[in-house]
PDB file of C-alpha atoms and ligand atoms in Angstrom:
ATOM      1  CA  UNK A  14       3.758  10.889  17.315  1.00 85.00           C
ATOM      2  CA  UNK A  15       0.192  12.836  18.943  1.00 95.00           C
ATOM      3  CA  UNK A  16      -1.143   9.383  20.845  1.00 96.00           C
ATOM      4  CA  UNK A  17      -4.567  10.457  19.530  1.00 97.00           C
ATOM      5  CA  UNK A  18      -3.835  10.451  15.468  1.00 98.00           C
ATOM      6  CA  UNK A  19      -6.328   8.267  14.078  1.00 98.00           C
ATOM      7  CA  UNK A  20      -5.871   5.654  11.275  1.00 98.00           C
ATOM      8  CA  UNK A  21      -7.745   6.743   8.304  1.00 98.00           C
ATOM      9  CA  UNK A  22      -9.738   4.304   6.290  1.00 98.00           C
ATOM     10  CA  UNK A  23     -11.391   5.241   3.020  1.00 98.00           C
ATOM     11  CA  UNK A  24     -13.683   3.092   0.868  1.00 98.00           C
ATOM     12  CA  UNK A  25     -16.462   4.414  -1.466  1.00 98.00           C
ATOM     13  CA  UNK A  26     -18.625   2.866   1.040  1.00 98.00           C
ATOM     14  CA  UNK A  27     -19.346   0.243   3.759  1.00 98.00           C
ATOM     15  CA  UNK A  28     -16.685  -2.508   1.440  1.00 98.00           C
ATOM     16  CA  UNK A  29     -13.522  -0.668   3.885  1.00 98.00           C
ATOM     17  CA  UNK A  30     -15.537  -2.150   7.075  1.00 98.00           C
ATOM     18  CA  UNK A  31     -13.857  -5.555   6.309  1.00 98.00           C
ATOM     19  CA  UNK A  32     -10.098  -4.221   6.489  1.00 98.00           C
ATOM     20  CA  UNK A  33     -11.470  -2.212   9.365  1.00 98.00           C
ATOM     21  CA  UNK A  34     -12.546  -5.059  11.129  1.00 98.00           C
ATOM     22  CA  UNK A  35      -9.040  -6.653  10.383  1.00 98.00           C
ATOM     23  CA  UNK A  36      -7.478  -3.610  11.623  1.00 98.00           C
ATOM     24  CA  UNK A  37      -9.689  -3.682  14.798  1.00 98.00           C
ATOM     25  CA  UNK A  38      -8.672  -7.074  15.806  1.00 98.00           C
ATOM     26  CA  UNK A  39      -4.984  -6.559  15.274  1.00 98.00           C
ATOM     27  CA  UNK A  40      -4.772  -2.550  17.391  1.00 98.00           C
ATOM     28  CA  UNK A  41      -7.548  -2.671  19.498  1.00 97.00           C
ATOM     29  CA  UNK A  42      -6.428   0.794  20.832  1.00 96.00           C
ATOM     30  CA  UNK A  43      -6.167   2.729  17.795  1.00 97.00           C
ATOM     31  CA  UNK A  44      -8.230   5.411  17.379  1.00 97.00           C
ATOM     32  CA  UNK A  45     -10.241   5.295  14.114  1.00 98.00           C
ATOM     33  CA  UNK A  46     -11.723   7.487  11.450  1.00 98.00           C
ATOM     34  CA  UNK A  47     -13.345   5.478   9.046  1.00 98.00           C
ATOM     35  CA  UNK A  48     -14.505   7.542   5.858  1.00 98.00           C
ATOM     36  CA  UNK A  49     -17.219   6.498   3.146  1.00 98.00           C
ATOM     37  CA  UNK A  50     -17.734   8.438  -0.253  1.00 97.00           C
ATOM     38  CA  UNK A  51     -21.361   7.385  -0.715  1.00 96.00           C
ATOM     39  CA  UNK A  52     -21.043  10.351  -2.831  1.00 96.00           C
ATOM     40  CA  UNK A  53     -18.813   8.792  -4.592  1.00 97.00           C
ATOM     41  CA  UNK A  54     -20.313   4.974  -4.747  1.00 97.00           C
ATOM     42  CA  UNK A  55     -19.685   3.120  -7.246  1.00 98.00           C
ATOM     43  CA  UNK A  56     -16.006   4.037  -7.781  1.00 98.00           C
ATOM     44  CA  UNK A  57     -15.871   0.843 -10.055  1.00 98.00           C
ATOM     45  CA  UNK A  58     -18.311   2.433 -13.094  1.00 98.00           C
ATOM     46  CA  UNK A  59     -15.834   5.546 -13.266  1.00 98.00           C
ATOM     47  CA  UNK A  60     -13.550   6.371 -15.091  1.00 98.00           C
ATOM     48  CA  UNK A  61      -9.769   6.569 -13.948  1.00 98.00           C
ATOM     49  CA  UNK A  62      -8.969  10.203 -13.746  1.00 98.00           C
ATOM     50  CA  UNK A  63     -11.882  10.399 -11.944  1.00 98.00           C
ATOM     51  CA  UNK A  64     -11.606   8.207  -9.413  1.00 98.00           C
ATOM     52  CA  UNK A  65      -7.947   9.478  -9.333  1.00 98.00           C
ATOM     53  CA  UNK A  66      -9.126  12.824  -8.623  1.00 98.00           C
ATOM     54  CA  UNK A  67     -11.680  12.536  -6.430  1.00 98.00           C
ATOM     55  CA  UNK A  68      -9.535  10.102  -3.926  1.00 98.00           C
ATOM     56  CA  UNK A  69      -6.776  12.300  -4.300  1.00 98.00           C
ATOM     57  CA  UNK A  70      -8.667  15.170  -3.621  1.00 97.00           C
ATOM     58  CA  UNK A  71     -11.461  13.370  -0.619  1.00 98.00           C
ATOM     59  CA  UNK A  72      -8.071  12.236   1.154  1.00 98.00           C
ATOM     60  CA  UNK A  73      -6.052  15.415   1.022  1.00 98.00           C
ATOM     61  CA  UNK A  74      -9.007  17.442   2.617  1.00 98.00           C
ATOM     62  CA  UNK A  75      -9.040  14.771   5.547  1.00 98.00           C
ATOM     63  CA  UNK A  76      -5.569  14.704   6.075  1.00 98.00           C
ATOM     64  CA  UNK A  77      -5.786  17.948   6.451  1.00 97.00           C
ATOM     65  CA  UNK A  78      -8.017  17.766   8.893  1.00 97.00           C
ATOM     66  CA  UNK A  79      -7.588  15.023  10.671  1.00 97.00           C
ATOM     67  CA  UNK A  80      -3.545  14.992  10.341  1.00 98.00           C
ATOM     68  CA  UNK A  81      -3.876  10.675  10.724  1.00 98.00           C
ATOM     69  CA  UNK A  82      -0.844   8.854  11.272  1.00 98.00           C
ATOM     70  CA  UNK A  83      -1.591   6.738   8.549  1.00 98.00           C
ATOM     71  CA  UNK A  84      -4.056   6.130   5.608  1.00 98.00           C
ATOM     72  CA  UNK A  85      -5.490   3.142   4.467  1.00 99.00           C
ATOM     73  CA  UNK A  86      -7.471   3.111   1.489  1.00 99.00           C
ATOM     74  CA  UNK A  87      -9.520   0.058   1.870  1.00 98.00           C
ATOM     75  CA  UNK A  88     -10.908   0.019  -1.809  1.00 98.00           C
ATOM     76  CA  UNK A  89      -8.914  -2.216  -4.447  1.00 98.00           C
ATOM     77  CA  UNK A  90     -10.305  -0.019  -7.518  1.00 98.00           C
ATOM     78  CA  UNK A  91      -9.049   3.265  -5.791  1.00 98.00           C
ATOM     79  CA  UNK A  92      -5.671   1.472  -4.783  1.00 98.00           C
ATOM     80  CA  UNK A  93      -5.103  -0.148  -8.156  1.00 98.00           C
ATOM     81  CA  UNK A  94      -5.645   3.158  -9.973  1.00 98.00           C
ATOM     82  CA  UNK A  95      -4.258   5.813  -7.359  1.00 98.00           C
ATOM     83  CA  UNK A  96      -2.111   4.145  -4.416  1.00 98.00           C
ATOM     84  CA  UNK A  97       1.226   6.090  -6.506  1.00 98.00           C
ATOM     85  CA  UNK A  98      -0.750   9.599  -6.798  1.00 98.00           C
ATOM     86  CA  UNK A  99      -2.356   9.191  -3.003  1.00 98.00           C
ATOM     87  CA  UNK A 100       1.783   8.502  -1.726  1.00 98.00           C
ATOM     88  CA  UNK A 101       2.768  11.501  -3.820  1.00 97.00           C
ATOM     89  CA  UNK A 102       0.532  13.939  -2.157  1.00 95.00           C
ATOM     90  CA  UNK A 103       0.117  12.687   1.309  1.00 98.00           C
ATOM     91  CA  UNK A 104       3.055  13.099   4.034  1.00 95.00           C
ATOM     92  CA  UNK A 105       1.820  10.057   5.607  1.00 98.00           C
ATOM     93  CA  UNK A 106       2.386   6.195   5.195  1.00 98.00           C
ATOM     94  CA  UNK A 107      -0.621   5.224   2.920  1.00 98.00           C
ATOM     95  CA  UNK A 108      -1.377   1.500   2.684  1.00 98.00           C
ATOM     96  CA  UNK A 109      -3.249   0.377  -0.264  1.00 98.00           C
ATOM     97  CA  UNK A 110      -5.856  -2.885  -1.071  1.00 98.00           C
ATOM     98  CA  UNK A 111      -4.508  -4.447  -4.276  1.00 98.00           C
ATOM     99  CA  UNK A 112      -6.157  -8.281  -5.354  1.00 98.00           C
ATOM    100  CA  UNK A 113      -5.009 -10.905  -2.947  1.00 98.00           C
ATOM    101  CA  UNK A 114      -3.257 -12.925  -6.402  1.00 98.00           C
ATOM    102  CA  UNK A 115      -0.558 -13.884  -4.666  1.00 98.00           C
ATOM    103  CA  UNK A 116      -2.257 -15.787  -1.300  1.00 98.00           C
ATOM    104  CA  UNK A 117      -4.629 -17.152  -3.705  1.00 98.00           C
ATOM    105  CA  UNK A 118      -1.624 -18.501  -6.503  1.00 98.00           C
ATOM    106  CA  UNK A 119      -0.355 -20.269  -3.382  1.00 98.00           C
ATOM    107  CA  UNK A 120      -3.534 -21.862  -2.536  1.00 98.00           C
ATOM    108  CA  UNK A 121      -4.452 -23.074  -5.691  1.00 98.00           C
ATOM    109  CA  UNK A 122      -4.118 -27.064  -6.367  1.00 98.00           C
ATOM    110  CA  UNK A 123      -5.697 -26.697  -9.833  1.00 98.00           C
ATOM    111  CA  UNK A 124      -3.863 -23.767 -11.169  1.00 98.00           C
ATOM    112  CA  UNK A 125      -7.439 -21.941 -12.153  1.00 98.00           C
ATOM    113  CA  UNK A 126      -7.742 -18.892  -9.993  1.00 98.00           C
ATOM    114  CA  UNK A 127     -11.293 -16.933 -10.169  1.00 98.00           C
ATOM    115  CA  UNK A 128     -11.191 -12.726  -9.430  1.00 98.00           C
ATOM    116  CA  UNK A 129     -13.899 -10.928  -9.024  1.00 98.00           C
ATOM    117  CA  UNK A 130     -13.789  -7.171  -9.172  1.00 98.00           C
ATOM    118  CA  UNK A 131     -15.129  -4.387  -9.973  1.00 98.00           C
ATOM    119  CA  UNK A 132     -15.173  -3.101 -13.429  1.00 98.00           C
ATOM    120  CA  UNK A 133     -12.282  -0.938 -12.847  1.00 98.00           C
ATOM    121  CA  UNK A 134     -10.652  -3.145 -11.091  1.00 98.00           C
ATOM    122  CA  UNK A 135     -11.034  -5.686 -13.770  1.00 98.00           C
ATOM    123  CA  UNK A 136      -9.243  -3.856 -16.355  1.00 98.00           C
ATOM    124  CA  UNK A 137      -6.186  -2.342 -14.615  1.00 98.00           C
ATOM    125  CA  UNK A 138      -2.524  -2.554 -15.567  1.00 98.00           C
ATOM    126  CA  UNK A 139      -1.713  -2.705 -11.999  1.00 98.00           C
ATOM    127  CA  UNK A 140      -4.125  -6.361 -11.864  1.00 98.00           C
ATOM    128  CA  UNK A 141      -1.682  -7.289 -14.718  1.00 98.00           C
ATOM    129  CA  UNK A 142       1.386  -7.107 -13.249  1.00 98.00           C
ATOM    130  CA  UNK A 143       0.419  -8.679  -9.975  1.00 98.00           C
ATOM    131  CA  UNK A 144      -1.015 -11.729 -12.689  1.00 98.00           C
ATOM    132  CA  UNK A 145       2.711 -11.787 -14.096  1.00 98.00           C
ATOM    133  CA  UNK A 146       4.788 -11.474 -11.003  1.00 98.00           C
ATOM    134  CA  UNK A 147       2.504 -14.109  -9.099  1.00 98.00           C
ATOM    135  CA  UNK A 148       0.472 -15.965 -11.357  1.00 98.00           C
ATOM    136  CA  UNK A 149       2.974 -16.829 -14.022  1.00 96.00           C
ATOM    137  CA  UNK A 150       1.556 -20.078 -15.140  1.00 96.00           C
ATOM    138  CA  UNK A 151      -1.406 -19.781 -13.692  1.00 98.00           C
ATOM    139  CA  UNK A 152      -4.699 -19.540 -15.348  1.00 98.00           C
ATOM    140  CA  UNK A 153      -6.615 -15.904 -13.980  1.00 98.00           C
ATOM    141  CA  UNK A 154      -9.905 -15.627 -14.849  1.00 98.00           C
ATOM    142  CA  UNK A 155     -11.513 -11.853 -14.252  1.00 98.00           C
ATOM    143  CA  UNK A 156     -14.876 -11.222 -13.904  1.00 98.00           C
ATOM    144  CA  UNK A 157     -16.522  -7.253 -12.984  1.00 98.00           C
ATOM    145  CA  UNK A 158     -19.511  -7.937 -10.223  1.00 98.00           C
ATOM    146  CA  UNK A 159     -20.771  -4.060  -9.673  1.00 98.00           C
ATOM    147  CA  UNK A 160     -24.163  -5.451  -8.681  1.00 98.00           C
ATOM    148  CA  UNK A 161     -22.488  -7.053  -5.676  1.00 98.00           C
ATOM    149  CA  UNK A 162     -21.159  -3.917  -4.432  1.00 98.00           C
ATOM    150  CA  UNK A 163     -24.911  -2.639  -4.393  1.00 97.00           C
ATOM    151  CA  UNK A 164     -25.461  -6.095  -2.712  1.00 98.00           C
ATOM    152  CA  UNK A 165     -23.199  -5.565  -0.004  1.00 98.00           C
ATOM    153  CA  UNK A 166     -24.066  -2.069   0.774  1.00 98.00           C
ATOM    154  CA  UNK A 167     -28.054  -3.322   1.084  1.00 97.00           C
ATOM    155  CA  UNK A 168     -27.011  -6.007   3.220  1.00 98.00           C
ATOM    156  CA  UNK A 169     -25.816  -3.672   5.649  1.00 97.00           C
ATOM    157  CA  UNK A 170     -28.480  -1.488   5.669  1.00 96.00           C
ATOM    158  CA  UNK A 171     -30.364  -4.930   6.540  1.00 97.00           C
ATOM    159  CA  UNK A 172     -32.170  -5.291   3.235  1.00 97.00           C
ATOM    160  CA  UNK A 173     -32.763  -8.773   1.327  1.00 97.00           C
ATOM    161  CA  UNK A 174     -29.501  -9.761  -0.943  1.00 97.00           C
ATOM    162  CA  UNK A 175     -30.719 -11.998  -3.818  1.00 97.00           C
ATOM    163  CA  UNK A 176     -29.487 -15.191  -4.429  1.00 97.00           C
ATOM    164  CA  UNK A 177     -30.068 -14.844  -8.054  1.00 98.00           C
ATOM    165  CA  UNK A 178     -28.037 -11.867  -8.005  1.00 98.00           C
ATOM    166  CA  UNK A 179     -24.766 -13.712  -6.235  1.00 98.00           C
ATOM    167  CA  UNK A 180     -25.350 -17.116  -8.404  1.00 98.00           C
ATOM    168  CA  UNK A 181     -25.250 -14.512 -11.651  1.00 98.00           C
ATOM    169  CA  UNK A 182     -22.085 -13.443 -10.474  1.00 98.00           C
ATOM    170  CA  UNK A 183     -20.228 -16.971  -9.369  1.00 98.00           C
ATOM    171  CA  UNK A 184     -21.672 -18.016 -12.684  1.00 98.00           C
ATOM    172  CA  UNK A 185     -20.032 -15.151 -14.839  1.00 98.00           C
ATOM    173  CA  UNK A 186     -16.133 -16.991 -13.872  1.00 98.00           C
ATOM    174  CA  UNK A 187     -17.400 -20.318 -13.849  1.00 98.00           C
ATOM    175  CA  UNK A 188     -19.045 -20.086 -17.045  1.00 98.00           C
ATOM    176  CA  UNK A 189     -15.513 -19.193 -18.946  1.00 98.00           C
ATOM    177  CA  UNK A 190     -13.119 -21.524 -20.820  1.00 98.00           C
ATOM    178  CA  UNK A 191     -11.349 -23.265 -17.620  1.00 97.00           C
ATOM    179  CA  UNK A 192     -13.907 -22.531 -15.286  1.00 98.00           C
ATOM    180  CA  UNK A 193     -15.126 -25.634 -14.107  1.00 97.00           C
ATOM    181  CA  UNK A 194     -11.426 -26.325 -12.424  1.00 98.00           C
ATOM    182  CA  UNK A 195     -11.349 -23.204 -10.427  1.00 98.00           C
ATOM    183  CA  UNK A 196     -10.654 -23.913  -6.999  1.00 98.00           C
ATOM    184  CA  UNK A 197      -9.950 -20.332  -5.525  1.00 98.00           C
ATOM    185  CA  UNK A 198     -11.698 -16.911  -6.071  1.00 98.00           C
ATOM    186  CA  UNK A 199     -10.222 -13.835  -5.057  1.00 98.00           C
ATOM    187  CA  UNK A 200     -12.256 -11.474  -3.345  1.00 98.00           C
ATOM    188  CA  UNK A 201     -10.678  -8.525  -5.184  1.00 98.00           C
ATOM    189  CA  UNK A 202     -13.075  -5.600  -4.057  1.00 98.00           C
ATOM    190  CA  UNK A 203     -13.589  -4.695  -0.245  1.00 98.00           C
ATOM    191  CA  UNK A 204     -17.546  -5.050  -0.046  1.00 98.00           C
ATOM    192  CA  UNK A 205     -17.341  -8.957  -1.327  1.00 98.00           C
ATOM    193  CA  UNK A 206     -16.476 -10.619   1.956  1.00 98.00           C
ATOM    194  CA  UNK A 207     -19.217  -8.882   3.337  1.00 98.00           C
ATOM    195  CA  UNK A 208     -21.252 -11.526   0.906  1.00 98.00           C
ATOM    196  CA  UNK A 209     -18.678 -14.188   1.810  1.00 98.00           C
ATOM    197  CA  UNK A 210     -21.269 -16.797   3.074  1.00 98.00           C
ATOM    198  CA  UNK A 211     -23.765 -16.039  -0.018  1.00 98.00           C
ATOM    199  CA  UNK A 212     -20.656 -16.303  -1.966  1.00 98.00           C
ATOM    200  CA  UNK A 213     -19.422 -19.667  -1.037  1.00 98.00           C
ATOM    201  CA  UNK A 214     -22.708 -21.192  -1.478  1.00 98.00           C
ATOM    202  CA  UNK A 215     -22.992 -19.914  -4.869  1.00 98.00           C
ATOM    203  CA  UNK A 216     -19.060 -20.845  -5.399  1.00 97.00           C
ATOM    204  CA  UNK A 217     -19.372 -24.291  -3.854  1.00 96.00           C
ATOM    205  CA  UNK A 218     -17.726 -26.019  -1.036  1.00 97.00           C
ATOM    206  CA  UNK A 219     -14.389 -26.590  -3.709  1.00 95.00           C
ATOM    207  CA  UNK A 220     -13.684 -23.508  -3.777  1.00 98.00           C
ATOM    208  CA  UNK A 221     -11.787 -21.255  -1.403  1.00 98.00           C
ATOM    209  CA  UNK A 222     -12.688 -17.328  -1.345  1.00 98.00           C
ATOM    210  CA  UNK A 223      -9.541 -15.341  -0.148  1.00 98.00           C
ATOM    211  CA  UNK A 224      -9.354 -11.681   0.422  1.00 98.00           C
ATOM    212  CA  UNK A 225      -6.504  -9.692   1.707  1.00 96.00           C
ATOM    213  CA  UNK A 226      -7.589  -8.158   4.997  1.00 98.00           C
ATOM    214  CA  UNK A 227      -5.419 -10.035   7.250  1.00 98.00           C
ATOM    215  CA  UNK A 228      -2.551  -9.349   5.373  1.00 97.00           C
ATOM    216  CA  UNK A 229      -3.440  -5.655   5.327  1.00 98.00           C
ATOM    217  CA  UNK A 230      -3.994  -5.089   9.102  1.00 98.00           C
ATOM    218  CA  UNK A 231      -0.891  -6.892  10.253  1.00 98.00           C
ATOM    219  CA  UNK A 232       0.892  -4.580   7.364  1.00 98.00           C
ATOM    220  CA  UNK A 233      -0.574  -1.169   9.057  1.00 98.00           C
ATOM    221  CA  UNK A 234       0.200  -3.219  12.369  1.00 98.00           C
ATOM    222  CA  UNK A 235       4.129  -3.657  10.988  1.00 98.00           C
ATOM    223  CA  UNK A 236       4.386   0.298   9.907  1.00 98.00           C
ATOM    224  CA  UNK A 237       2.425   1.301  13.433  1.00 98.00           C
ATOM    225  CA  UNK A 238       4.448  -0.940  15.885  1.00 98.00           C
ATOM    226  CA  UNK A 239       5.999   0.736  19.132  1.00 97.00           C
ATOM    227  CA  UNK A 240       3.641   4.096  18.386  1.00 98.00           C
ATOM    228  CA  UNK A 241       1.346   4.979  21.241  1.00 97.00           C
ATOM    229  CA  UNK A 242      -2.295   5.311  21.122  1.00 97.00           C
ATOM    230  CA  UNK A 243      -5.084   6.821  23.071  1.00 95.00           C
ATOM    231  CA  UNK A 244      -8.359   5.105  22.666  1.00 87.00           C
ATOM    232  CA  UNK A 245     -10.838   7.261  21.394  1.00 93.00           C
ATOM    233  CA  UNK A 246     -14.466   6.688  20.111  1.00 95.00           C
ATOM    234  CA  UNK A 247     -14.502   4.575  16.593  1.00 97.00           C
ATOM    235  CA  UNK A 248     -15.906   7.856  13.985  1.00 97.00           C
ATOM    236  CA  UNK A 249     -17.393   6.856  10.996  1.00 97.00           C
ATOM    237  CA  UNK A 250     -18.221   9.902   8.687  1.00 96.00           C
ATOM    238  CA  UNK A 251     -20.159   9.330   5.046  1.00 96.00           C
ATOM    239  CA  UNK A 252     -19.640  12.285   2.473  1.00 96.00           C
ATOM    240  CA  UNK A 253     -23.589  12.706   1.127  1.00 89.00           C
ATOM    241  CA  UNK A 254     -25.852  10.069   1.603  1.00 75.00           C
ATOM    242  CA  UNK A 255     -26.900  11.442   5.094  1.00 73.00           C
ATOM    243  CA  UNK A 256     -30.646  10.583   4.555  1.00 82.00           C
ATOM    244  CA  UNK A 257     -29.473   7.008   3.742  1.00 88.00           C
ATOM    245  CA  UNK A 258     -26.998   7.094   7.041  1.00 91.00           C
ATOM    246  CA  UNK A 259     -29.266   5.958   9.657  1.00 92.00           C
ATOM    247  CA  UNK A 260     -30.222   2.896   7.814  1.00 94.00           C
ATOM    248  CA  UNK A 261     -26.956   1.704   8.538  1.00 95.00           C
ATOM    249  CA  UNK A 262     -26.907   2.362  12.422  1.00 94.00           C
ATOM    250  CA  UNK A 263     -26.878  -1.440  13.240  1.00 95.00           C
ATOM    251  CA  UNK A 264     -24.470  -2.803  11.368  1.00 96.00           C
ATOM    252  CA  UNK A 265     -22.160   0.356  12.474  1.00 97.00           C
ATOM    253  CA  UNK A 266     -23.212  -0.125  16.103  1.00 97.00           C
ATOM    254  CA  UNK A 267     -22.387  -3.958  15.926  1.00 96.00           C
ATOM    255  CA  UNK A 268     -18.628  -2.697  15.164  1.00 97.00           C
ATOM    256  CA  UNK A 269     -18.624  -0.120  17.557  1.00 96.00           C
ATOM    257  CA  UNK A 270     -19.071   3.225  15.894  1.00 96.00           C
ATOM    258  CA  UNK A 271     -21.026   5.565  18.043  1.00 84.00           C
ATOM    259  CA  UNK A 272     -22.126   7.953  15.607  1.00 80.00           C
ATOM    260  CA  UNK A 273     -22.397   8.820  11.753  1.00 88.00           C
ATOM    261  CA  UNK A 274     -21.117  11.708  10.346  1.00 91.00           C
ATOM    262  CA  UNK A 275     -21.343  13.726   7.131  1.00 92.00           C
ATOM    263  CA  UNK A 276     -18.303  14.939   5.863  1.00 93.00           C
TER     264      UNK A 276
HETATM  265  N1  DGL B 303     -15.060  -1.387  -2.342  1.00 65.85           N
HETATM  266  C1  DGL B 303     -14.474  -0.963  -3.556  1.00 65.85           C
HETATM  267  C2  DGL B 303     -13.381  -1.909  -4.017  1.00 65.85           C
HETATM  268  O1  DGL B 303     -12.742  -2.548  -3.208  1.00 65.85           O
HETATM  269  C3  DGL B 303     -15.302  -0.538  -4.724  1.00 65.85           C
HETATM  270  C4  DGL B 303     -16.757  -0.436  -4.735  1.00 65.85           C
HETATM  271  C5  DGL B 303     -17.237   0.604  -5.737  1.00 65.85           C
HETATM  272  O2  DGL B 303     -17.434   0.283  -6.918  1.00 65.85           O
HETATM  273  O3  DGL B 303     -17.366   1.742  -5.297  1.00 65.85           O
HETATM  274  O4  DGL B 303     -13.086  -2.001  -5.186  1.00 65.85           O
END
């Protein structure tokens, strides 16, 4: 194993930062590419073959040229739709961001578990069978929040989120049949936790938010254990979007990314 292979982490934009910062805390030394397709943003208002082929086809280029030692795709709508066709093509171990339903159908004392996703998300089979193997039971209530993925992104370009905006959202689960006795939301889409404290204001202090970062970084930590690593600067590289790309210099700087590439 080359000490200086990066881990590569793709998200349609900033959302991957929170499994990044997981990832951070758990290898320290591991070098880093993090990729966002702000070309690509929102990958939860497309359709499935395309966000199939454009993830397929974004992470084969990088691999290329890159050759990581492993991929994460820190987006829950691109894993849920593509994690089988990404692990076809790639020679690499490729860890995926699927809905945290099982953490949260441990958690839950009143059996009502909220998900918010994003539209894509929402719908897949993939969501399903996670719901059957875990939440047999269970009552899962879905709910798409694209306008929080906009939220998210503005947040870390520094800009105002709107509480009306996150209350719209918290009210969208709460307001369905069962509702009212949820008492844990997953976080099923990689920008949310970026809102967390907006969230759990919105949520209430009843309800838990849970997210699967943790549980991601100390899987890429599992797969990478005993491997060598030179430190190298933390790249972050955008595909488009490089007028918008300075905007976001702070909150990149705060996690130690030195620069901002376009792809
Ligand atoms: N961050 C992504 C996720 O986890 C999706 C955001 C988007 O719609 O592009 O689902």
């Amino acid at each position: 194993m080359d000490p200086a292979a990066p881990i590569l982490i793709l998200d349609s934009g900033v959302g991957g930062l929170t499994i990044f910062d997981a990832v951070r805390s758990a290898l320290p030394d591991a070098p880093v590419i993090y990729a966002a397709d702000f070309a690509g943003l929102p990958y939860g208002d497309k359709t499935e073959a395309e966000v199939a082929a454009r993830v397929c086809g974004l992470l084969g280029r990088m691999a290329e040229r890159w050759q990581p030692r492993l991929v994460c795709i820190a987006c829950n709508t691109a894993s849920t739709i593509a994690l089988g066709m990404v692990r076809d093509v790639l020679e690499v171990p490729v860890v995926g961001t699927v809905p945290a339903i099982k953490p949260a159908a441990a958690l839950t004392r009143s059996g009502v578990i909220g998900l918010l996703g994003t539209a894509a998300t929402v719908r897949q089979p993939y969501v399903d069978r996670l719901e059957a193997e875990f939440a047999n039971g269970k009552t899962l209530l879905r709910a798409a929040a694209p306008e929080l993925v906009l939220a998210a992104e503005a947040k870390l370009r520094g800009e105002a989120v709107s509480p009306d905006v996150i209350a719209k959202a918290a009210a969208r689960l709460r307001d369905q049949h069962g509702g009212g006795r949820m008492d844990t939301v997953v976080l099923a889409c990689t920008h949310f936790p970026l809102l967390r404290g907006e969230l759990a204001e919105a949520m209430g202090p009843d309800v838990l938010l849970v997210d699967g970062a943790d549980g991601i970084a100390r899987r890429i930590a599992g797969l990478l254990r005993g491997q060598p690593f030179t430190p190298a600067p933390l790249r972050f590289v955008a595909t488009g979007a490089g007028d918008t790309l300075p905007r976001y210099t702070r909150a990149l700087a705060q996690r130690g990314f030195s620069a901002a590439d376009v792809f």
